[in-house]
Tab-separated table of C-alpha atoms in Angstrom:
chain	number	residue	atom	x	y	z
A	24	UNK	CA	131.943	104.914	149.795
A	25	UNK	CA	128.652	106.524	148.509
A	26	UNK	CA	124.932	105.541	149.724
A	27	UNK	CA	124.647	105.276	145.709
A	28	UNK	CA	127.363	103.294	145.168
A	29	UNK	CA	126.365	100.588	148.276
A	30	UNK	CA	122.581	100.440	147.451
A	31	UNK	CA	123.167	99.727	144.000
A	32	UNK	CA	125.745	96.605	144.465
A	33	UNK	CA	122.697	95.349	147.116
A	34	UNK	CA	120.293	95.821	144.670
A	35	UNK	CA	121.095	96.947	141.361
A	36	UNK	CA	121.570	93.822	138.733
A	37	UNK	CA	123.464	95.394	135.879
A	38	UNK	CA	123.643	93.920	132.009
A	39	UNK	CA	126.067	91.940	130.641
A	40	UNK	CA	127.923	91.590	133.440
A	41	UNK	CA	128.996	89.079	136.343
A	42	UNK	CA	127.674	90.967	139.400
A	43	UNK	CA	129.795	90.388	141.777
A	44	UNK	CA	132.769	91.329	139.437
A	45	UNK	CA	132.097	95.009	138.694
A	46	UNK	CA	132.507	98.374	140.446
A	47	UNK	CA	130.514	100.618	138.203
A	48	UNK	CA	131.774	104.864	138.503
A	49	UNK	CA	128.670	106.412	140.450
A	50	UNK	CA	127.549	109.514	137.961
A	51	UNK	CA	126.145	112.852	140.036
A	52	UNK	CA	125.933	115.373	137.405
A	53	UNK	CA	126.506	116.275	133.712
A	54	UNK	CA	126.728	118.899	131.315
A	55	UNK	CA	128.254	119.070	127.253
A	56	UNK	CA	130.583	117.179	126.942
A	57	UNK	CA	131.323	115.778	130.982
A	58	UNK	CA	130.576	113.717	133.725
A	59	UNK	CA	131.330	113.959	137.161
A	60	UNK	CA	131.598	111.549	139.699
A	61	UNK	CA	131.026	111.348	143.818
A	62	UNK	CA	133.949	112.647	144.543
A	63	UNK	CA	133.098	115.931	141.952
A	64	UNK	CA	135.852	114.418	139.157
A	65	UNK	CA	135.229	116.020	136.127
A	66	UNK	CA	135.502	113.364	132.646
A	67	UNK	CA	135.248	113.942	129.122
A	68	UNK	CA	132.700	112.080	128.149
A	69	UNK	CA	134.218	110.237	124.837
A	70	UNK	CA	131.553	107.682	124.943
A	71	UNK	CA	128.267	109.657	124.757
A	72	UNK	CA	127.897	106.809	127.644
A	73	UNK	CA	126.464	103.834	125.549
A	74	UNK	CA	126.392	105.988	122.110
A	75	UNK	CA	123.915	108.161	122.082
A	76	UNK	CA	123.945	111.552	124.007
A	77	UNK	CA	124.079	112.700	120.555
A	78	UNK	CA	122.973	116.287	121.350
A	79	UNK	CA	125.589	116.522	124.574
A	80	UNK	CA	124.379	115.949	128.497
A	81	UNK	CA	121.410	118.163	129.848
A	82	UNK	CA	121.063	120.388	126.734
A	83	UNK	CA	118.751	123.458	127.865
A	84	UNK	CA	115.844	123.229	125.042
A	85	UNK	CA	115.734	119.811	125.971
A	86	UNK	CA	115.136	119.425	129.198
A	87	UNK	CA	112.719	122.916	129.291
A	88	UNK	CA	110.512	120.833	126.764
A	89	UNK	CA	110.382	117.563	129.049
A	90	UNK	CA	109.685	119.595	132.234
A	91	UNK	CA	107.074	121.311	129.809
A	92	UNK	CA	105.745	118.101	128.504
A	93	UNK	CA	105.667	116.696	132.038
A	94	UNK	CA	103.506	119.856	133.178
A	95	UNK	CA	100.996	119.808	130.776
A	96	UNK	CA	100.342	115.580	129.940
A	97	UNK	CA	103.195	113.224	131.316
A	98	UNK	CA	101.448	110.078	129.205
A	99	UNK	CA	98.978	109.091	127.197
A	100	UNK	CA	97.974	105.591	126.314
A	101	UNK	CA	99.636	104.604	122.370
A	102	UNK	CA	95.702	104.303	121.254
A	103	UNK	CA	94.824	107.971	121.588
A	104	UNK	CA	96.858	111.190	119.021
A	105	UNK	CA	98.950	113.723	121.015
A	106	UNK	CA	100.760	116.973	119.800
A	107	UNK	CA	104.204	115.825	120.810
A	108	UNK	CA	103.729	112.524	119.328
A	109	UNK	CA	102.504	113.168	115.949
A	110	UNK	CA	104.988	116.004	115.631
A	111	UNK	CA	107.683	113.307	116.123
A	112	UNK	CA	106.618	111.164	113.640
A	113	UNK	CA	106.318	113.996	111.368
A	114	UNK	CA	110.099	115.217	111.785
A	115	UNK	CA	111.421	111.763	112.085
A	116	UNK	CA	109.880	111.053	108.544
A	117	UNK	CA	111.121	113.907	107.374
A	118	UNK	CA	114.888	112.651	107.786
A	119	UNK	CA	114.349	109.804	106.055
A	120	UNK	CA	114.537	109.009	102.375
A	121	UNK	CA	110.962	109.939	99.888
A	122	UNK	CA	108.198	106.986	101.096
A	123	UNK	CA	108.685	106.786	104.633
A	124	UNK	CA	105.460	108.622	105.820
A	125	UNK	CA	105.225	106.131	108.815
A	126	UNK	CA	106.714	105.927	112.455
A	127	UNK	CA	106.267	103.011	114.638
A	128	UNK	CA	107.494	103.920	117.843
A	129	UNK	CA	109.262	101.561	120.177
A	130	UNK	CA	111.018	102.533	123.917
A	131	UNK	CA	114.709	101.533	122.577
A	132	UNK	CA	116.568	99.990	119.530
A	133	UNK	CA	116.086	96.390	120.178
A	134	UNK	CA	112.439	96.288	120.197
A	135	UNK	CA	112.670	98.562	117.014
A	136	UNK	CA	114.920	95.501	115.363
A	137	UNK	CA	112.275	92.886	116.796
A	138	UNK	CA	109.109	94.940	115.495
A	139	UNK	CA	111.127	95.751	111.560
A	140	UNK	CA	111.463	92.039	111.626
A	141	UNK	CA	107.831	91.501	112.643
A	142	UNK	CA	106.759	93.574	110.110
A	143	UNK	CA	109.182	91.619	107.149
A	144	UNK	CA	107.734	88.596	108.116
A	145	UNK	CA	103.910	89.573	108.302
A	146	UNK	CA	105.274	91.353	104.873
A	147	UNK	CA	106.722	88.702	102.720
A	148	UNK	CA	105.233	85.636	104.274
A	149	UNK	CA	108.650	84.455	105.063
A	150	UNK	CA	110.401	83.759	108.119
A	151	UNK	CA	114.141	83.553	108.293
A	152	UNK	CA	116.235	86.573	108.674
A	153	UNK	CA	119.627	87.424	107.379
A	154	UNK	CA	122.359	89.552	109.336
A	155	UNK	CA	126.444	89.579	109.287
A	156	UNK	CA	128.315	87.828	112.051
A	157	UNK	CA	129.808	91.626	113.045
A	158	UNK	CA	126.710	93.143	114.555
A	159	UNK	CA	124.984	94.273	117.036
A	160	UNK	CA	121.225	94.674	117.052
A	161	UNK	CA	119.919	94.023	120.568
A	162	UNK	CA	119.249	92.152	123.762
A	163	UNK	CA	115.805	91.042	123.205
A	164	UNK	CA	114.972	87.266	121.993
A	165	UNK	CA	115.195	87.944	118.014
A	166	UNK	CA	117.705	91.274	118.082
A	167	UNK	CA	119.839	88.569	120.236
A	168	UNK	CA	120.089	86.124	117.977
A	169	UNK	CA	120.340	88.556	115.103
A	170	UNK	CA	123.519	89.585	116.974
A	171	UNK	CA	126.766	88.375	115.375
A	172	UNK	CA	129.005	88.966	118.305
A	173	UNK	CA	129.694	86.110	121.239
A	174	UNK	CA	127.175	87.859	123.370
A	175	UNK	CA	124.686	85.495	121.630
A	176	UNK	CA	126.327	82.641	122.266
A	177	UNK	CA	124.259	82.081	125.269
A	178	UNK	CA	121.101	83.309	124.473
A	179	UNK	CA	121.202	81.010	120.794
A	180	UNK	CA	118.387	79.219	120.608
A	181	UNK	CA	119.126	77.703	117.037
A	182	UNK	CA	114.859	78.146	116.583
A	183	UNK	CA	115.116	82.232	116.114
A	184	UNK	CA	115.041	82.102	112.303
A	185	UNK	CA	118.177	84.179	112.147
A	186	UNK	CA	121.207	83.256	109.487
A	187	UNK	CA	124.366	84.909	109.552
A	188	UNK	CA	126.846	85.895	106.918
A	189	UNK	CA	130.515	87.647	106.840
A	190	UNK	CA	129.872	91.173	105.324
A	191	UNK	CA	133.037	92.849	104.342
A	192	UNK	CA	135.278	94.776	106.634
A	193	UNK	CA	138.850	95.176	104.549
A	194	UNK	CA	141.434	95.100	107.782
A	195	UNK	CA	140.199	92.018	108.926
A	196	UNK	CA	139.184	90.408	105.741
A	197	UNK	CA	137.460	86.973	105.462
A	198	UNK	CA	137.763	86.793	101.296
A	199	UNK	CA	141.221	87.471	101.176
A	200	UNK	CA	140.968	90.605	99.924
A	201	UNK	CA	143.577	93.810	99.009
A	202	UNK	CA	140.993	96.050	98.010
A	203	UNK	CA	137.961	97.612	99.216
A	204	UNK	CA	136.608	96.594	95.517
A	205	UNK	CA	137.585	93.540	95.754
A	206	UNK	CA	135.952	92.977	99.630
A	207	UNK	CA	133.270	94.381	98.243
A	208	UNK	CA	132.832	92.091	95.308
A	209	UNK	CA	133.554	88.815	97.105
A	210	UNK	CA	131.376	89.991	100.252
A	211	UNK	CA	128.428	90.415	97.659
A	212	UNK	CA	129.466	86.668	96.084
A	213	UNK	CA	129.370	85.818	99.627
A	214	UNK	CA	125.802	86.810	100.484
A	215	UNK	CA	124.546	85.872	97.141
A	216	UNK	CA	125.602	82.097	97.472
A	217	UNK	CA	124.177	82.356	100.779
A	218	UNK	CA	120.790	83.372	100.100
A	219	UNK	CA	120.968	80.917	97.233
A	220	UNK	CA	121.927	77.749	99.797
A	221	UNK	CA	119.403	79.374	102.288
A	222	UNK	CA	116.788	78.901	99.996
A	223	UNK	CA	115.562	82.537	99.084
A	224	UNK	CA	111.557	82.322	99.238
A	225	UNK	CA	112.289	81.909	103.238
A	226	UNK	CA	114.241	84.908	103.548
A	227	UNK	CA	111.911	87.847	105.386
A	228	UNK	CA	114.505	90.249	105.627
A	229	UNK	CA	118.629	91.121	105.462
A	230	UNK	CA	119.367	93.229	108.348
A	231	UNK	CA	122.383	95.820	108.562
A	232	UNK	CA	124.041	97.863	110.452
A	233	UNK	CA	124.365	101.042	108.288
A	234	UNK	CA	127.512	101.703	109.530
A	235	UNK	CA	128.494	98.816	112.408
A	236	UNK	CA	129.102	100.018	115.805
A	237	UNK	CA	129.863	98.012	118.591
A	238	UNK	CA	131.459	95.452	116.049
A	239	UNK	CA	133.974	97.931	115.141
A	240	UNK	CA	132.858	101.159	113.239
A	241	UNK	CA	133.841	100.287	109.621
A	242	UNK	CA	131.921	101.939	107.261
A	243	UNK	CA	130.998	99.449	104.077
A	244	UNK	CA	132.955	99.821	100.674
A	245	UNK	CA	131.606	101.961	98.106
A	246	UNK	CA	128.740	99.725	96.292
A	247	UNK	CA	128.143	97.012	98.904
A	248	UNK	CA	124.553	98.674	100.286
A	249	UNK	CA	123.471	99.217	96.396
A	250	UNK	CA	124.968	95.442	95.856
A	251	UNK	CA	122.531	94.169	98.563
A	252	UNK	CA	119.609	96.213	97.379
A	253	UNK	CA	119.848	94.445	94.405
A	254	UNK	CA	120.036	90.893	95.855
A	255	UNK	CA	117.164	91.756	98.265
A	256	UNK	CA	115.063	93.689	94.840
A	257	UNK	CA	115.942	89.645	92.731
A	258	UNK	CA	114.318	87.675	95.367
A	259	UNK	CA	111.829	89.590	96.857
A	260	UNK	CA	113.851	89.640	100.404
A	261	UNK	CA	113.257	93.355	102.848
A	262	UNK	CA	115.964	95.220	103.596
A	263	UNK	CA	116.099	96.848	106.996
A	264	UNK	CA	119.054	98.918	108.378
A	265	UNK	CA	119.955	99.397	112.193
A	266	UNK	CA	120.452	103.022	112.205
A	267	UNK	CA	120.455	102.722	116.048
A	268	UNK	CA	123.512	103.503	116.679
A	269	UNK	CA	124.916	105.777	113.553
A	270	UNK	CA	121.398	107.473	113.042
A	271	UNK	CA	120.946	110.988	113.968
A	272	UNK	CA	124.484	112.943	113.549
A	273	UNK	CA	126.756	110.357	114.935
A	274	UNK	CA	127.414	109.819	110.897
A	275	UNK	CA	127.870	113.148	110.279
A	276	UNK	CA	124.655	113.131	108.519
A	277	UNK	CA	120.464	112.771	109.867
A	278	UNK	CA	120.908	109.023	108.761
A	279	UNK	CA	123.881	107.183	107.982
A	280	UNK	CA	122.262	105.674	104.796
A	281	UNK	CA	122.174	109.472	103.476
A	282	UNK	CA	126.217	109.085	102.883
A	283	UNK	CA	125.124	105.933	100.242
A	284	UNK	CA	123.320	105.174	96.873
A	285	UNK	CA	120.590	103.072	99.204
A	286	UNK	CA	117.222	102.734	100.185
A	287	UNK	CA	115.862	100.011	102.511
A	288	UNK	CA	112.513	98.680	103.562
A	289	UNK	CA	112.509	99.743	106.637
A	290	UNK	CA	114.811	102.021	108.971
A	291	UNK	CA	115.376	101.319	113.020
A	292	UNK	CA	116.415	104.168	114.757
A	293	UNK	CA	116.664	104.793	118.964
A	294	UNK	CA	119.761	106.161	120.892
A	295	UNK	CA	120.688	110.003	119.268
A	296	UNK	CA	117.019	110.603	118.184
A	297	UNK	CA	116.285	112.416	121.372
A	298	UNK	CA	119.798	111.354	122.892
A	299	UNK	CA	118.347	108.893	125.228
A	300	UNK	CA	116.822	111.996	127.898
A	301	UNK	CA	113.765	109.572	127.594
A	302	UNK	CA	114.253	106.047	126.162
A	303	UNK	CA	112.642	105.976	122.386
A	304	UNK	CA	112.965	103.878	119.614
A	305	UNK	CA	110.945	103.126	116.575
A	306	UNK	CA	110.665	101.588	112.751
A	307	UNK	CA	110.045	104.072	110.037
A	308	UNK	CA	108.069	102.044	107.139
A	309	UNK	CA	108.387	102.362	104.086
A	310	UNK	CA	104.817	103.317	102.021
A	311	UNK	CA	104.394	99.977	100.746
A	312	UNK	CA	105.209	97.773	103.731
A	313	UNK	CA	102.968	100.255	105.742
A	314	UNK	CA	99.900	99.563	103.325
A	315	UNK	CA	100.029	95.972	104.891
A	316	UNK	CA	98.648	97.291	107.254
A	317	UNK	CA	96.470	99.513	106.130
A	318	UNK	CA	93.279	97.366	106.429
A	319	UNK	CA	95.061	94.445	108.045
A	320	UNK	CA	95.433	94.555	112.024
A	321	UNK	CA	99.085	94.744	113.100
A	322	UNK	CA	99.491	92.326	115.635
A	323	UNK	CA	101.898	94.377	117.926
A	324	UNK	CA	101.947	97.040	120.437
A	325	UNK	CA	103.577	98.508	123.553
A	326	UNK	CA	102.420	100.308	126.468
A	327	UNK	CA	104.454	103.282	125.956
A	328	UNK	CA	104.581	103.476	122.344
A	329	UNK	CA	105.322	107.470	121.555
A	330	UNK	CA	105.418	108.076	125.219
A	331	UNK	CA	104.669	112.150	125.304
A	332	UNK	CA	107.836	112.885	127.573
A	333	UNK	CA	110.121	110.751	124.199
A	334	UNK	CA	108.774	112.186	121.736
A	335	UNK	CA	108.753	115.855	123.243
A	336	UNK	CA	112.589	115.474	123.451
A	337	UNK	CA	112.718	114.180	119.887
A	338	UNK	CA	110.830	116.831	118.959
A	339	UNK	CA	113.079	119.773	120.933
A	340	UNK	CA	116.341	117.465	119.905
A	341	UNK	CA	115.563	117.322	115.960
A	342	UNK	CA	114.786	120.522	116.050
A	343	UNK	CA	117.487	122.098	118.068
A	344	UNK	CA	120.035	119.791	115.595
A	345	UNK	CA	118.850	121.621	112.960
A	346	UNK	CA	118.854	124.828	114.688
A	347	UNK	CA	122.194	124.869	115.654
A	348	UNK	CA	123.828	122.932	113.033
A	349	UNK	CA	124.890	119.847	115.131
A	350	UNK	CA	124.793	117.436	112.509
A	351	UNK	CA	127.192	119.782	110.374
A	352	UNK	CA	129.616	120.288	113.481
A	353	UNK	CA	129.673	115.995	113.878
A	354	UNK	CA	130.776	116.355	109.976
A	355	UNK	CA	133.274	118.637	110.401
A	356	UNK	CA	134.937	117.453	113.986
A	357	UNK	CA	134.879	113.905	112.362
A	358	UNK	CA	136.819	115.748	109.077
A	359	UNK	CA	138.665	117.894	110.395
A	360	UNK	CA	139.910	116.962	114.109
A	361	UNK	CA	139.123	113.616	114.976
A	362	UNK	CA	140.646	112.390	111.435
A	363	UNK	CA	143.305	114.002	111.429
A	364	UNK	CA	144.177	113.894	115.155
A	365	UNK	CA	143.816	110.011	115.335
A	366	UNK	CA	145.817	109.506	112.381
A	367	UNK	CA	148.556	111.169	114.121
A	368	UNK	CA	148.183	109.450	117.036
A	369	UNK	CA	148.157	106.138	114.661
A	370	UNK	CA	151.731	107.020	113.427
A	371	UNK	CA	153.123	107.199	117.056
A	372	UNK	CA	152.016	104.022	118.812
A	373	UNK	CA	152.972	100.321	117.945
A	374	UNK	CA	149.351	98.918	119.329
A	375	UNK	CA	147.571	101.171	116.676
A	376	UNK	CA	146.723	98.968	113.867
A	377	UNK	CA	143.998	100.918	112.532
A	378	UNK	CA	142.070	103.727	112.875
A	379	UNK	CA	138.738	104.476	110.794
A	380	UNK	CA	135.630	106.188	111.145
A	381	UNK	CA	133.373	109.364	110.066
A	382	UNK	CA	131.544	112.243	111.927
A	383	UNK	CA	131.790	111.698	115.635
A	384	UNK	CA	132.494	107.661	115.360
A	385	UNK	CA	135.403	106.193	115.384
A	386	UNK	CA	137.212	103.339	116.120
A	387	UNK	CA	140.829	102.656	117.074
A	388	UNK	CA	142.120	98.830	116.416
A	389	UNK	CA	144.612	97.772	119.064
A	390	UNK	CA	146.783	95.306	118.223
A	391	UNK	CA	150.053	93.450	119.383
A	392	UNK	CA	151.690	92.946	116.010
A	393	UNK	CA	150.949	95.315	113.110
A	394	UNK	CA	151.979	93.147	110.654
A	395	UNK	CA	150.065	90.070	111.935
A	396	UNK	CA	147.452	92.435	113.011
A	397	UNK	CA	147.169	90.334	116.377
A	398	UNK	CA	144.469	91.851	118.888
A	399	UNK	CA	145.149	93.369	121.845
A	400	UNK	CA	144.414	91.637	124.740
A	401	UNK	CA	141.626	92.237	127.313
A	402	UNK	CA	144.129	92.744	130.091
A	403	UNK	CA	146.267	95.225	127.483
A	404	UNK	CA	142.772	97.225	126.436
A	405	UNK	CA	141.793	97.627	130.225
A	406	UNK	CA	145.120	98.949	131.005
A	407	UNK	CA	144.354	101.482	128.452
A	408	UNK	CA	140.942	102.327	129.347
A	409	UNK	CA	142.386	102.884	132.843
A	410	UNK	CA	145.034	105.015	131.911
A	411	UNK	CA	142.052	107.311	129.875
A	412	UNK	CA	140.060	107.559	133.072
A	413	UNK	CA	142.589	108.165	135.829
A	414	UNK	CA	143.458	111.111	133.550
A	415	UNK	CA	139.908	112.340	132.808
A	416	UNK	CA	138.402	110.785	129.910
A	417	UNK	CA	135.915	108.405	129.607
A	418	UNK	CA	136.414	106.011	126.811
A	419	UNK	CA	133.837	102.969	125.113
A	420	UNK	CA	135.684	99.932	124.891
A	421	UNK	CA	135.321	96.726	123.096
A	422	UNK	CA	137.116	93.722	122.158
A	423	UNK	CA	140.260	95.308	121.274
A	424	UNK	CA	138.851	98.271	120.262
A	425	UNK	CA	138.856	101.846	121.898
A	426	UNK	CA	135.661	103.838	120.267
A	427	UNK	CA	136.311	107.268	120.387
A	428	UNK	CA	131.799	108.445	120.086
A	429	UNK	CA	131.782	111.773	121.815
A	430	UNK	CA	128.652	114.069	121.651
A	431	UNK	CA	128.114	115.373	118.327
A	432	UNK	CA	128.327	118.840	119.927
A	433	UNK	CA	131.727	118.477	120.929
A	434	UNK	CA	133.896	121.310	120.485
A	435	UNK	CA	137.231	121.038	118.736
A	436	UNK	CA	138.799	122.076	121.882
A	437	UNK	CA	137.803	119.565	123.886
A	438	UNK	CA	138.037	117.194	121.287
A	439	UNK	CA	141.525	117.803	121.156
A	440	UNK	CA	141.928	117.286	125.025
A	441	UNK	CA	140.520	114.317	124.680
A	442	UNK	CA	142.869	113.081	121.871
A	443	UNK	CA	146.024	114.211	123.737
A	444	UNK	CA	144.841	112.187	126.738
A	445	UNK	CA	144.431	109.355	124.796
A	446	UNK	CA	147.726	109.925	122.853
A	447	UNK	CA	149.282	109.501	126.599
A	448	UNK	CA	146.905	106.410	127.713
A	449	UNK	CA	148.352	104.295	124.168
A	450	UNK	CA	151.523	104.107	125.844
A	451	UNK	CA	150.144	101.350	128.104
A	452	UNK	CA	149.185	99.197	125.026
A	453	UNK	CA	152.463	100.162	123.185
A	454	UNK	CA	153.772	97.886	126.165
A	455	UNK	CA	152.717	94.915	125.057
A	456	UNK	CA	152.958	95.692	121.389
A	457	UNK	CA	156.142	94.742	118.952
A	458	UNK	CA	157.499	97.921	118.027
């Protein structure tokens, strides 16, 4: 047993979990696409560890231009300009859509939710804020309770502000629907009668997950983002989307809005911007939520706002995307290996009940009956995840879910030996599936 491993079950408290009911995998080195462990185990890292080492473990440009950074000015307070910081900004806009000339930066996604939601409310006058039940937007009082999954359960204050709705996800409809027009029409009758027995001059803001993660990776029907836009455009409500998660190549585009006809308020973004070397996070405003504030005080801050060490690894990670075409590879793998490969998979295994995804996210929905579309159970998905790692993969797991995220500069090789290991771990849920 490792001096790691021991000092951190003394000391280390760990999230979302019951302490004394974990053995967490002590991590010594990585590169790419792997991991190793203490005892020099080599994984495949199919996680990109919590979704975001877009750009692969240790890239080279990356860490030269933190060591760099750290040589020259390892922080500056927010109030003061700096190179590395303003550069940032400047790329970061850049991705976005025509209007965005603004970065707020933030150390991490959920503060970028809280601060979006700050900024809707100082915005519209409003308070209340509008997100769908399947969603994940932080761990911080209001990106908590703006949640949809249990994990807010205990942390629900009922005093946040925060109103959930369904939005559409066709396998596991909640309008009864056969089609992914008709999801998307009822989903939109959904929110509409919502914000209409909300009240909508109280409405701040509808949040969204471009593309949901944690909840499940399901990508929204064709017209549902333009559908909202137009609720949010009749009463006068923001829209902000969560690009935490699916932002920066892990869509197989810069932002996962580019892939639909939409354009919010405001756009969060953390994880795969600078794939978490240095934790970063931020809002990028829209022109005229940003005018606001343009003789107006905005009455929030953060100590290490822009920190120079973040936003020199944005800077070396945009650019080295670009460079080397990472974004296009997360396209293509997601097209042309992942796809394919998983729905092959799909046809051999009795727990698949679904697969779906794009670029390097994807989601595979275990289930015990495929007709009933019954979830896998907790016991059943562990088995699973256990059978990935004892043969070298690591895998993101939720629910009943096995997320298959890997670094958007995965190769298809490696891809693929991830996919055949996987192939081999479904066996363990085809157990306790009817076949």
């Amino acid at each position: 047993m490792s001096t790691a491993f021991e000092l951190d079950r003394k000391h280390v408290f760990h999230s979302w979990s019951a302490q004394a009911e974990i053995t967490p995998m002590v991590i010594t080195a990585a590169r790419g696409s792997y991991v190793w462990d203490d005892e020099d185990r080599r994984y495949l890292d199919f996680s990109s560890q919590l979704v975001f080492t877009n750009i692969g473990h240790q890239h080279p440009r990356v860490v030269a231009a933190i060591k760099e950074q750290a040589d020259r000015l390892c922080t500056i307070a927010p109030q003061f300009a700096n190179d590395q910081r303003s550069e940032a900004a400047r790329l970061i806009s850049e991705v976005a859509p025509d209007g965005f000339e603004k970065v707020f930066f933030t150390n991490g996604g959920a503060d970028a939710n809280e601060h979006a939601v700050r900024m809707a409310r100082l915005h519209t006058g409003r308070f209340k804020v509008m997100s769908t039940y399947r969603s994940y937007h932080g761990g911080t009082q209001t990106a908590i309770n703006m949640t949809g999954d249990p994990r807010r359960w205990a942390n629900d204050t009922a005093t946040a502000g925060t109103v959930h709705f369904f939005g559409p996800f066709l396998y596991r409809s909640e309008f009864h629907a056969t089609t992914e027009a008709e999801e998307c029409e009822r989903a939109l009758a959904h929110l509409a009668r919502t914000i209409e027995a909300e009240g909508p001059d109280t409405i701040a803001a509808i949040i969204l997950e471009t593309i949901p993660g944690t909840a499940g990776i399901f990508e929204p029907p064709p017209g549902y983002l333009p559908g909202v836009r137009e609720l949010c455009d009749r009463h006068g409500i923001m829209l902000v989307l969560d690009e935490v998660m699916a932002g920066f190549g892990r869509a197989g585009s810069w932002l996962a809005l580019d892939r639909y006809d939409v354009v919010p308020d405001l756009i969060t973004f953390a994880k795969g911007v600078n794939s978490g070397y240095v934790p970063l996070g931020g809002v990028i405003i829209s022109d005229p939520v940003a005018e606001t504030f343009a003789h107006r005080p905005y009455p929030g801050g953060l100590t290490y706002s822009g920190h120079p060490l973040a936003t020199a690894a944005a800077v070396a990670t945009i650019n080295t995307m670009r460079d080397e075409a990472i974004v296009e590879n997360a396209d293509r793998l997601g097209r042309e290996v992942l796809g394919p490969g998983l729905a092959e998979i799909a046809a051999r295994h009795a727990c698949v009940g679904e697969v779906r995804g794009v670029g390097a996210f994807w989601a595979i929905d275990l289930v015990t009956s495929q007709e009933t579309k019954a979830m896998l159970s907790p016991g059943a998905l562990n088995e699973v995840v256990a059978a990935c790692k004892s043969a070298g993969v690591l895998p993101f797991s939720n629910t009943n879910r096995i997320h298959l995220v890997p670094p958007c500069t995965m190769s298809d090789e490696e891809a693929r030996e991830g996919l055949a290991i996987l192939d081999d771990a479904l066996k363990a849920g085809d157990q306790h599936a009817q076949s």
